[in-house]
Coordinates of C-alpha atoms in Angstrom, one line a residue:
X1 CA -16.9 24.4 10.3
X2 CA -16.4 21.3 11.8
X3 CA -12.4 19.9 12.6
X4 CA -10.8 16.8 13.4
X5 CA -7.7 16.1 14.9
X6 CA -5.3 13.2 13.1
X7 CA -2.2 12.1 15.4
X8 CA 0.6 10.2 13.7
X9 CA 2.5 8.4 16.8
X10 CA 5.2 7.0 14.7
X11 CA 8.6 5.5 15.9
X12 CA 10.5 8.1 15.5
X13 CA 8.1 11.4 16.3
X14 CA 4.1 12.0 17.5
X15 CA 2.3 14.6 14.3
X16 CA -0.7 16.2 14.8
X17 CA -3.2 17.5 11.8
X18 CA -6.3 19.4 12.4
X19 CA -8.1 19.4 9.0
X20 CA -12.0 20.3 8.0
X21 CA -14.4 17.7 8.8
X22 CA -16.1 18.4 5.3
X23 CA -13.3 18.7 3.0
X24 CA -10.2 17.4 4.3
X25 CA -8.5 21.2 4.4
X26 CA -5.7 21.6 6.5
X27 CA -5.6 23.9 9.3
X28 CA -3.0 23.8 12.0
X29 CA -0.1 21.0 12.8
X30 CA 2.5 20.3 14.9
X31 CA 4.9 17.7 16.2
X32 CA 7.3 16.6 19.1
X33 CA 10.0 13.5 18.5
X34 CA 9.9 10.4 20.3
X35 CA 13.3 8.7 21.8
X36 CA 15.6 6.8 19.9
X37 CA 15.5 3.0 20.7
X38 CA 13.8 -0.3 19.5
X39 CA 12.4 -0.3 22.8
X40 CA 10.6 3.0 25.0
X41 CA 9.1 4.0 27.8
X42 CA 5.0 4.4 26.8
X43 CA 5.0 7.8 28.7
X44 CA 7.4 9.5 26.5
X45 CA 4.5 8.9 23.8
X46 CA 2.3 10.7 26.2
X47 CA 4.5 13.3 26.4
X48 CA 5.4 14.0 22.9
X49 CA 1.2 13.8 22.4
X50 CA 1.0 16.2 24.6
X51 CA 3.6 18.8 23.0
X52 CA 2.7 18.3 19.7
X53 CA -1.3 18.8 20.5
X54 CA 0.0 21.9 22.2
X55 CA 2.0 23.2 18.9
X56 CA -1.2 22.5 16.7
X57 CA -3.0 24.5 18.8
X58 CA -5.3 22.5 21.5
X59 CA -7.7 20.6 20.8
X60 CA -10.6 23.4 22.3
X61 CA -12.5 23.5 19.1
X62 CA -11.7 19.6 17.7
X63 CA -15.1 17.4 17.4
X64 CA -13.3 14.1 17.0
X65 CA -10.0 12.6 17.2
X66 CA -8.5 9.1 16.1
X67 CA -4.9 7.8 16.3
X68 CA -2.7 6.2 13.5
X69 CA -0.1 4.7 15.3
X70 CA 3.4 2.7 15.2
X71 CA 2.6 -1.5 14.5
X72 CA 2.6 -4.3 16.7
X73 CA 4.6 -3.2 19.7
X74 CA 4.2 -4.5 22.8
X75 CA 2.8 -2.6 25.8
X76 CA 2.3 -5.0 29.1
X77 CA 0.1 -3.5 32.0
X78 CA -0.1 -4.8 35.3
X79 CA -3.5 -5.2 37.2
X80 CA -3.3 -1.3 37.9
X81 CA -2.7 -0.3 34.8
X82 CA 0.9 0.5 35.0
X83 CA 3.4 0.0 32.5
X84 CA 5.1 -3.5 33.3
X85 CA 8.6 -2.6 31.6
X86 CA 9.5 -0.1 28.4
X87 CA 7.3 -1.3 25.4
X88 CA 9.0 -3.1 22.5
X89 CA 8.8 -2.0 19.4
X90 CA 8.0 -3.0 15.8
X91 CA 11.7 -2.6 14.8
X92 CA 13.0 -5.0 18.0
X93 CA 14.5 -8.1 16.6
X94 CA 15.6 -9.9 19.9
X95 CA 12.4 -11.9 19.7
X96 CA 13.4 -14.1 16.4
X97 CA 14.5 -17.2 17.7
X98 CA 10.7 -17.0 19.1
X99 CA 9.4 -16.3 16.0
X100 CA 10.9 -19.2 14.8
X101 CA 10.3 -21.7 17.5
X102 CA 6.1 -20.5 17.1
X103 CA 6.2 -21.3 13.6
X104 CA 8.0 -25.0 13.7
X105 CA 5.3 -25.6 17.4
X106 CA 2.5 -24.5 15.5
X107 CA 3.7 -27.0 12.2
X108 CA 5.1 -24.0 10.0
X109 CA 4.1 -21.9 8.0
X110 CA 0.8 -22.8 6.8
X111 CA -0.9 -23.5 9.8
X112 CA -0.2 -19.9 10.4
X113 CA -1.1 -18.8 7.4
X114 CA -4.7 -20.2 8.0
X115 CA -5.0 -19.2 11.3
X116 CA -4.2 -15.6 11.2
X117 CA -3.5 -14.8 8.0
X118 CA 0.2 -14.3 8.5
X119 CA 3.6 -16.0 9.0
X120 CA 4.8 -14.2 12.6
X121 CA 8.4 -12.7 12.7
X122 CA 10.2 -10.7 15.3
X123 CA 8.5 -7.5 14.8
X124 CA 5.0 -9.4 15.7
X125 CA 3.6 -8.7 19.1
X126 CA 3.0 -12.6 19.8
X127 CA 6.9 -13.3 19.7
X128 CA 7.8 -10.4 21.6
X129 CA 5.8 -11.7 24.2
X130 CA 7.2 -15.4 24.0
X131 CA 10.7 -13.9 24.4
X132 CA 9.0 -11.7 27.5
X133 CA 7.9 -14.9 29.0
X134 CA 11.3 -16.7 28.5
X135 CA 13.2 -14.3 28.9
X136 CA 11.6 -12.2 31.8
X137 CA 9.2 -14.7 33.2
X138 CA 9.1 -12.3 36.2
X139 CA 7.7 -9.2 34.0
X140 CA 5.4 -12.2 32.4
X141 CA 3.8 -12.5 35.6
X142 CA 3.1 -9.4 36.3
X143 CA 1.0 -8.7 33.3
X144 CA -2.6 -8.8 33.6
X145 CA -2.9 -6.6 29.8
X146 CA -1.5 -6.2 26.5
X147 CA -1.9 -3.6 24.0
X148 CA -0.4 -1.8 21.1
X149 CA 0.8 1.2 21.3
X150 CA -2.4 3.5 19.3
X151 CA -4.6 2.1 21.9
X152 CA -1.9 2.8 24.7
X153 CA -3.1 6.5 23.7
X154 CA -6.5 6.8 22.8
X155 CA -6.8 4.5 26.6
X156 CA -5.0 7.5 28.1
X157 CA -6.9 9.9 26.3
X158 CA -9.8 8.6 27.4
X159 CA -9.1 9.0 31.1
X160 CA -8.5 4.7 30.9
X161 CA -11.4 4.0 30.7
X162 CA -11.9 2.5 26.7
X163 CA -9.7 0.0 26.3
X164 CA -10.1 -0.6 22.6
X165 CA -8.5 -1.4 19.5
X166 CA -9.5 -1.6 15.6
X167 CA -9.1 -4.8 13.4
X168 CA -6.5 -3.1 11.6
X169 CA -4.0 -3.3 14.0
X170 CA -5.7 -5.6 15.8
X171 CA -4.3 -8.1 12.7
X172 CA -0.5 -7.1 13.2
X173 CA -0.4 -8.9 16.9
X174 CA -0.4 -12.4 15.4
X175 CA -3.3 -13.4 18.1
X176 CA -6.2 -11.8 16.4
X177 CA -7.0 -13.6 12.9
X178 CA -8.6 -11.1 10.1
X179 CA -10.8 -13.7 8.2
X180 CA -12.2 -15.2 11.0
X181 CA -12.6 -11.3 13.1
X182 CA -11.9 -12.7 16.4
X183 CA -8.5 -13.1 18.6
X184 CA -7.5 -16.5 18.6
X185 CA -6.6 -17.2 22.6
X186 CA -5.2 -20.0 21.8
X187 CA -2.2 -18.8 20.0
X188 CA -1.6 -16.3 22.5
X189 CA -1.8 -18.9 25.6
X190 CA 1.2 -20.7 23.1
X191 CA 3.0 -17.7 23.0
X192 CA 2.6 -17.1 27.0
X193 CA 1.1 -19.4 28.5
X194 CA -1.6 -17.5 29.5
X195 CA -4.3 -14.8 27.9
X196 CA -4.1 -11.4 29.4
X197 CA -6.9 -8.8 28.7
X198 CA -6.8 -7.8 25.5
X199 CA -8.4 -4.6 23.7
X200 CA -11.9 -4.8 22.5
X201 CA -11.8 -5.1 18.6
X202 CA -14.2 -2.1 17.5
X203 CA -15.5 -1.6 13.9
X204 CA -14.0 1.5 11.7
X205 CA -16.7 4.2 12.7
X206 CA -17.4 2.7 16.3
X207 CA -17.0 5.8 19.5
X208 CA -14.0 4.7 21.3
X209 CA -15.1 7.0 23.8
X210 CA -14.7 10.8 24.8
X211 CA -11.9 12.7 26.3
X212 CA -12.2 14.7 29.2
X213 CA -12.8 17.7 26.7
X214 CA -15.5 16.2 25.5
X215 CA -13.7 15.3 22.2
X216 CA -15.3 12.1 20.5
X217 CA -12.2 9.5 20.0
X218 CA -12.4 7.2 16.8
X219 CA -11.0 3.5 17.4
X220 CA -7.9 4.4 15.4
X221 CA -5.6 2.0 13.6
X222 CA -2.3 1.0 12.5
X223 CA 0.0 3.7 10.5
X224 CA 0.1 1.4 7.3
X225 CA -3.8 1.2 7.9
X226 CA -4.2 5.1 8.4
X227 CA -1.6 5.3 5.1
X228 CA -4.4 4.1 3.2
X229 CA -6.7 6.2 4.6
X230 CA -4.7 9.6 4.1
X231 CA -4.4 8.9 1.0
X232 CA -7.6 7.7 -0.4
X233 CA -6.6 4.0 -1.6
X234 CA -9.5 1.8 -2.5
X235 CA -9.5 -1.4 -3.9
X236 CA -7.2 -1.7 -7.1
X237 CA -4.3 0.8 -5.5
X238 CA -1.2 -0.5 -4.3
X239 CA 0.7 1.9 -1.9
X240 CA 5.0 2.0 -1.8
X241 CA 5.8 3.9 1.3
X242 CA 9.0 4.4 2.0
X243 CA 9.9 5.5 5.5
X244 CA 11.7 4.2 8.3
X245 CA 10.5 1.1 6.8
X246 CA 9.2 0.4 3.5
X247 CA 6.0 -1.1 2.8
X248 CA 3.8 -2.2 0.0
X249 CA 0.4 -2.6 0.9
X250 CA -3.1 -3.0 -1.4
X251 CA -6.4 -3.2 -0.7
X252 CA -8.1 -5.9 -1.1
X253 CA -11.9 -7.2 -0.6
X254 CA -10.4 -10.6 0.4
X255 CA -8.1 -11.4 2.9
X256 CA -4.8 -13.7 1.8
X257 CA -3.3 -16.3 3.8
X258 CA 0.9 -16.7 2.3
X259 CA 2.1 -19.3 3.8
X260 CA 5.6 -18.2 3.5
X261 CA 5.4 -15.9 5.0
X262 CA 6.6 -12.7 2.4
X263 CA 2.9 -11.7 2.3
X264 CA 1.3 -10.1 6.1
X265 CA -2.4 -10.9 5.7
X266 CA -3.6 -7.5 7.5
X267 CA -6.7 -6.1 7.7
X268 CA -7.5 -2.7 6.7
X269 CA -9.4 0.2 9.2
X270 CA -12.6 0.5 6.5
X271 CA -14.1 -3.3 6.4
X272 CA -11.3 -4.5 3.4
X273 CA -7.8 -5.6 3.9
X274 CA -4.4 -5.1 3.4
X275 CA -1.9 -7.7 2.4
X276 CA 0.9 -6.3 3.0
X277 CA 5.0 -6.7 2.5
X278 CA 7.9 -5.1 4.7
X279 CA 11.4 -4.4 4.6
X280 CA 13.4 -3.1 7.6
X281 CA 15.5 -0.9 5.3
X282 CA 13.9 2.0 3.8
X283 CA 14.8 6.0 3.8
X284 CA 17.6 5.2 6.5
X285 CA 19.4 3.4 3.3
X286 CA 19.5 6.7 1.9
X287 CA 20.8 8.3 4.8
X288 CA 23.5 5.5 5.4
X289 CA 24.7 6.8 1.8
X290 CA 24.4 10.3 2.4
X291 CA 26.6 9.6 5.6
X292 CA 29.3 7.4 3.8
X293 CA 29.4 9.7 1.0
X294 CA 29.8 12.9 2.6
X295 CA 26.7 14.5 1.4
X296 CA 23.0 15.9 2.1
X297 CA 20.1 13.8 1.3
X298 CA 19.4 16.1 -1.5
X299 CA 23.2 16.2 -2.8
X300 CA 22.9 12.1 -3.2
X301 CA 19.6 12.6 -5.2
X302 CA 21.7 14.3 -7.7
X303 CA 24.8 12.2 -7.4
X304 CA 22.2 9.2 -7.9
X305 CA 20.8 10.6 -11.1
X306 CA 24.3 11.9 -12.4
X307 CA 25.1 7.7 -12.4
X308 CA 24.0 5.6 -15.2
X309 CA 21.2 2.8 -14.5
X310 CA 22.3 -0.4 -13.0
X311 CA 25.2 1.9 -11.5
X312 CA 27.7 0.5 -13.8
X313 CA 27.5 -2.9 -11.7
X314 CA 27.8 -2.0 -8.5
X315 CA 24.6 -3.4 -6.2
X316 CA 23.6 -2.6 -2.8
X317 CA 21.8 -5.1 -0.8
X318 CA 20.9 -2.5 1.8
X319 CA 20.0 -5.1 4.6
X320 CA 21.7 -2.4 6.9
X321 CA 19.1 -3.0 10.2
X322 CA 18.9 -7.1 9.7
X323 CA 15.5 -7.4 7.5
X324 CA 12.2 -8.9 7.5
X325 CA 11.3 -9.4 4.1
X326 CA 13.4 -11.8 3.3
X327 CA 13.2 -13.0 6.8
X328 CA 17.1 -12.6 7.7
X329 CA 17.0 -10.5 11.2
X330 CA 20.5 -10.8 11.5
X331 CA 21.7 -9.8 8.2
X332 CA 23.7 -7.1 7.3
X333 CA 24.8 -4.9 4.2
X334 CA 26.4 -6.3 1.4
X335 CA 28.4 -4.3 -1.7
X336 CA 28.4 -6.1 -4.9
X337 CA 30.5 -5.8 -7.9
X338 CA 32.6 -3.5 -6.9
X339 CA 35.6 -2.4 -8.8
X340 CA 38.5 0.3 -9.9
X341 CA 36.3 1.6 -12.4
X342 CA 33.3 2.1 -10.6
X343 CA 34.3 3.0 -7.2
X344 CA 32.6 6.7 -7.4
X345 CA 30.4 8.9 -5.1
X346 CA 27.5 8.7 -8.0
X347 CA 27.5 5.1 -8.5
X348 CA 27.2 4.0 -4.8
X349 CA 24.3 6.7 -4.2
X350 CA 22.9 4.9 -7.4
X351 CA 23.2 1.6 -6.0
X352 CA 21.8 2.6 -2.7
X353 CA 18.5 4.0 -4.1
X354 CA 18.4 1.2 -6.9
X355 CA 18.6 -1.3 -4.0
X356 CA 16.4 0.3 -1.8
X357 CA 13.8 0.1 -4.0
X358 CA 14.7 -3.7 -5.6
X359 CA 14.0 -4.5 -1.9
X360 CA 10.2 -3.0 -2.5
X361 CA 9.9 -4.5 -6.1
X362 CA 10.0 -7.7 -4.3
X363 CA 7.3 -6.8 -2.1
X364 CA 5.2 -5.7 -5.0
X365 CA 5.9 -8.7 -7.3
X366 CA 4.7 -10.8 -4.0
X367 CA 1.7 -9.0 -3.6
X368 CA 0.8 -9.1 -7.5
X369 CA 1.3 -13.0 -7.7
X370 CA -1.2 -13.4 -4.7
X371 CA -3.8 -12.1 -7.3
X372 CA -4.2 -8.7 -5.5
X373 CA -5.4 -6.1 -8.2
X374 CA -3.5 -3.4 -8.9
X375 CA -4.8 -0.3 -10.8
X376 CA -1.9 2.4 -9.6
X377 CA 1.0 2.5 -7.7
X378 CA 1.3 5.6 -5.4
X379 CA 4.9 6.2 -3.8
X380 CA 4.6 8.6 -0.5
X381 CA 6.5 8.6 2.6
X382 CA 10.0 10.8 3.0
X383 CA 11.9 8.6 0.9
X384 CA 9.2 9.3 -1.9
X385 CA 10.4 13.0 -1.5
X386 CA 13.4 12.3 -2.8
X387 CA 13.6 13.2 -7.0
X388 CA 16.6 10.2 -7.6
X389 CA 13.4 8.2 -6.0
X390 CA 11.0 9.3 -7.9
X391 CA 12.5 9.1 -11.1
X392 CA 14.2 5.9 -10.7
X393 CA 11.1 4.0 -9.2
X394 CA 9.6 3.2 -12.3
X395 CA 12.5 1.3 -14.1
X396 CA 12.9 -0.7 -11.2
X397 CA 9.1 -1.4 -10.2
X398 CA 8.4 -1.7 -14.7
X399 CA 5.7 0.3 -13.9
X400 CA 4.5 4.1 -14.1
X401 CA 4.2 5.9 -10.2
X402 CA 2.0 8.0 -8.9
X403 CA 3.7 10.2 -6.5
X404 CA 1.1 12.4 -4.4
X405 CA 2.2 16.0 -2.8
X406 CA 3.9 15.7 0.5
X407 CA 1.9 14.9 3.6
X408 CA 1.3 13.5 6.8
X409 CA -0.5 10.6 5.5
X410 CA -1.0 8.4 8.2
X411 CA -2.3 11.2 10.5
X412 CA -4.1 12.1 7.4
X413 CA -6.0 9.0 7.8
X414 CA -6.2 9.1 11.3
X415 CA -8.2 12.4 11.2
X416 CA -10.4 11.6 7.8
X417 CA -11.3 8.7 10.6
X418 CA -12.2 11.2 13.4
X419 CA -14.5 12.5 10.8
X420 CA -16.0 9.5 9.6
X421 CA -16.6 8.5 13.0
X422 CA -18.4 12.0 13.6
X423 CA -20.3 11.8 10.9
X424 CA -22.0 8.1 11.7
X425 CA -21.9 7.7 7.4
X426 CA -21.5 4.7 5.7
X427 CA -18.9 5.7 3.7
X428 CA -15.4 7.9 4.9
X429 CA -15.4 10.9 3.5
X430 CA -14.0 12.2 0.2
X431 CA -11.8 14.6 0.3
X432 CA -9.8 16.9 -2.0
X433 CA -7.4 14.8 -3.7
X434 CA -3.4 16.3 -3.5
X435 CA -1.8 16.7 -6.5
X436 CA 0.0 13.6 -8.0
X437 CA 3.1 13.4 -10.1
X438 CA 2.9 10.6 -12.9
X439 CA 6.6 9.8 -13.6
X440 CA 7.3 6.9 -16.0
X441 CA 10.8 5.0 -17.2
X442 CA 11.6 2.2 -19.6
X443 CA 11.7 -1.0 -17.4
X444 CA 15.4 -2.2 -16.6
X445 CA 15.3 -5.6 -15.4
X446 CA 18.9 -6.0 -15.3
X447 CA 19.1 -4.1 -11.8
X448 CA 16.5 -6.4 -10.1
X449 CA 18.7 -9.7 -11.9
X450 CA 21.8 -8.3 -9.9
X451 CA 20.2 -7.9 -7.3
X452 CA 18.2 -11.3 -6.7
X453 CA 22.0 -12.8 -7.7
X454 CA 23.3 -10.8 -4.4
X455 CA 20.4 -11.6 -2.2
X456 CA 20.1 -15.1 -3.0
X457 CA 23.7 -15.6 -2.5

């Protein structure tokens, strides 16, 4: 038997899968959690690698290994190779007065949209490092490198000495345009003003090297990349996840280019892409609730589904961490319609799951109108655990979900690399499919009209 190691290096904890080359089995896991904070020192990744390869038991009998990892951060490396200052992560908003100033230099949002594919906001690398050389000039100097933070790892892992990247997180930096498959140096020297080394952009089953175990390292990707990887998507299937952020993400043989900016024109880790739409707010919404209720996470599930639909007018817009899609970093929550009569525990936990998700329905109506097919929907992440989720979904998305057992997805993916990568096919491997949950409600548009009323406002 033949295994493969998966490593999830997410923002808030590093997972570890080893599963069957062949069949997609799994055998051991662990984890360790990262720190807390929109920006982190790169070594506590290490660390947490490190504790979390111990807990799945080593990697002494792994062939291959590939790393789904945390979007666009930004790691700066001097001309040693040392870490420049703490790495900023997808989830920092200081840079979005940059974001904004790039878009009106480069002539909005169109221009973007045909050079990369992409509109850039504050969680793009490119910004980060225009508010670096404003604000920091000094750290600017210093660095000679950039990088994300997947190929901070598999760079470490391979003793520094492969300092590589794939195209689909390549396409999250805002320098690196997916139609044309090449950086664009010009963009970053804009952002900068000046081109540090950047990762080589490998193909999906290119050797990114070995470890000193011997271990053959796949290129890896981003986690929305890996996503779609763990869980099989092809083109046609459109994937909610809902997690620390929420995404909505389909695969598609041709790229898109929104100019405003609603739709990321990503690339995908098998040869397709991934248009993709993002909202800050996701699972924590539901824990925000749970916390102002006075409740588990499971108790608000039933509270939610003990409410009536539409929450008998009350509407969350959850924006409780600013939010990206809309583009309103600075935003916060808003209650809506609130009165005497429907001031109860069941009604908010409605609201906070019914806006929670009207926040994805956007994402999805974006991603339909840019002529993306969509044959299913499949709902995974935490926030997919939850049954008030699940069961609401469809009357706010108007369509049926797909809800897939629980999982580790994006290592998933990262490992069902590793063993493409090991097995030098054409094709990634097909693996046993989890067992999906079809869950299906009458459409009730009403909730998404309350809710565009509130976030338009």
């Amino acid at each position: 038997m033949t295994l493969v190691a998966g490593v999830d290096s997410s923002t808030q904890s590093c997972k570890v899968v080893i599963r069957d080359a062949e069949t997609g089995a799994l055998l051991r896991h662990g984890s360790a959690p990262h720190p807390d904070g929109t920006e982190v020192d790169p070594q506590a990744w290490l660390h947490a690698l490190e504790v979390a390869v111990a807990a799945a038991g080593g990697l002494g009998d792994i062939a291959a290994l590939s790393i789904g990892g945390q979007q666009h951060g930004m790691v700066c490396l001097d001309s040693a190779g040392e870490v420049v200052r703490d790495a900023l992560l997808w989830n920092d908003t200081r840079s979005a007065s940059a974001a904004a100033d790039l878009v009106t230099e480069m002539g909005g949002g169109q221009a973007w949209a045909d050079a990369i594919g992409s509109v850039p906001v504050a969680s793009f690398t490119i910004t980060k490092l225009r508010w670096l050389a404003t604000n920091e000039p000094e750290s600017m100097a210093r660095t000679a490198s950039v990088c994300l933070p997947h190929d901070y790892l598999t760079w470490h892992l391979s003793g520094r000495t492969s300092f590589v990247t794939d195209r689909g997180d390549a396409s999250g930096t805002g320098y690196w345009s997916p139609s044309g498959d090449a950086y664009r140096l010009d963009l970053l020297k804009l952002a900068c003003g000046q081109a540090p080394r950047l990762p080589t952009v490998l193909r999906p089953t290119d050797v990114a090297g070995t470890t000193h175990g011997g271990v053959t390292l796949g290129p890896g990707t981003g986690d929305n990349a890996a996503a779609a990887l763990g869980v099989q998507a092809g083109v046609g299937d459109v994937v909610v996840s809902i997690g620390t952020s929420g995404t909505v993400f389909g695969v598609s043989p041709t790229a898109t280019a929104d100019r405003t900016g609603t739709i990321a024109g990503f690339a995908d880790a098998t040869g397709n892409y991934l248009p993709l739409v993002c909202t800050l707010n996701a699972a924590r919404v539901l824990s925000a609730a749970a916390n102002l209720v006075g409740c588990s996470l499971d108790q608000l599930s039933e509270l939610a589904l003990a409410a009536p639909a539409g929450a008998e007018g009350l509407t969350l817009l959850p924006y409780l961490e600013g939010e990206r899609t809309p583009n309103r970093p600075d935003a916060t929550g808003v209650i809506g319609g609130l009165t005497g009569a429907n001031a109860t525990p069941a009604n908010l936990a409605r609201a906070a799951v019914e806006g929670m998700l009207c926040g994805l329905a956007d994402g999805l109506d974006a991603i339909r109108a840019a002529g993306v097919p969509i044959r299913r929907v499949l709902l995974i992440g935490g926030g997919a655990r939850s049954s008030a989720v699940q069961r609401i979904a469809p009357a706010v998305f108007g369509v049926p979900v797909a809800v897939p057992e629980p999982s580790e997805y994006v290592a998933d993916g990262a490992a069902r690399q590793a063993a493409w990568v090991h097995s030098g096919a054409a094709q990634p491997p097909v693996w046993h499919s989890a067992q999906v949950q079809r869950f299906e409600a009458d459409p009730a548009p009403s909730i998404r009209e309350r809710y565009a009323e509130l976030r338009d406002h």
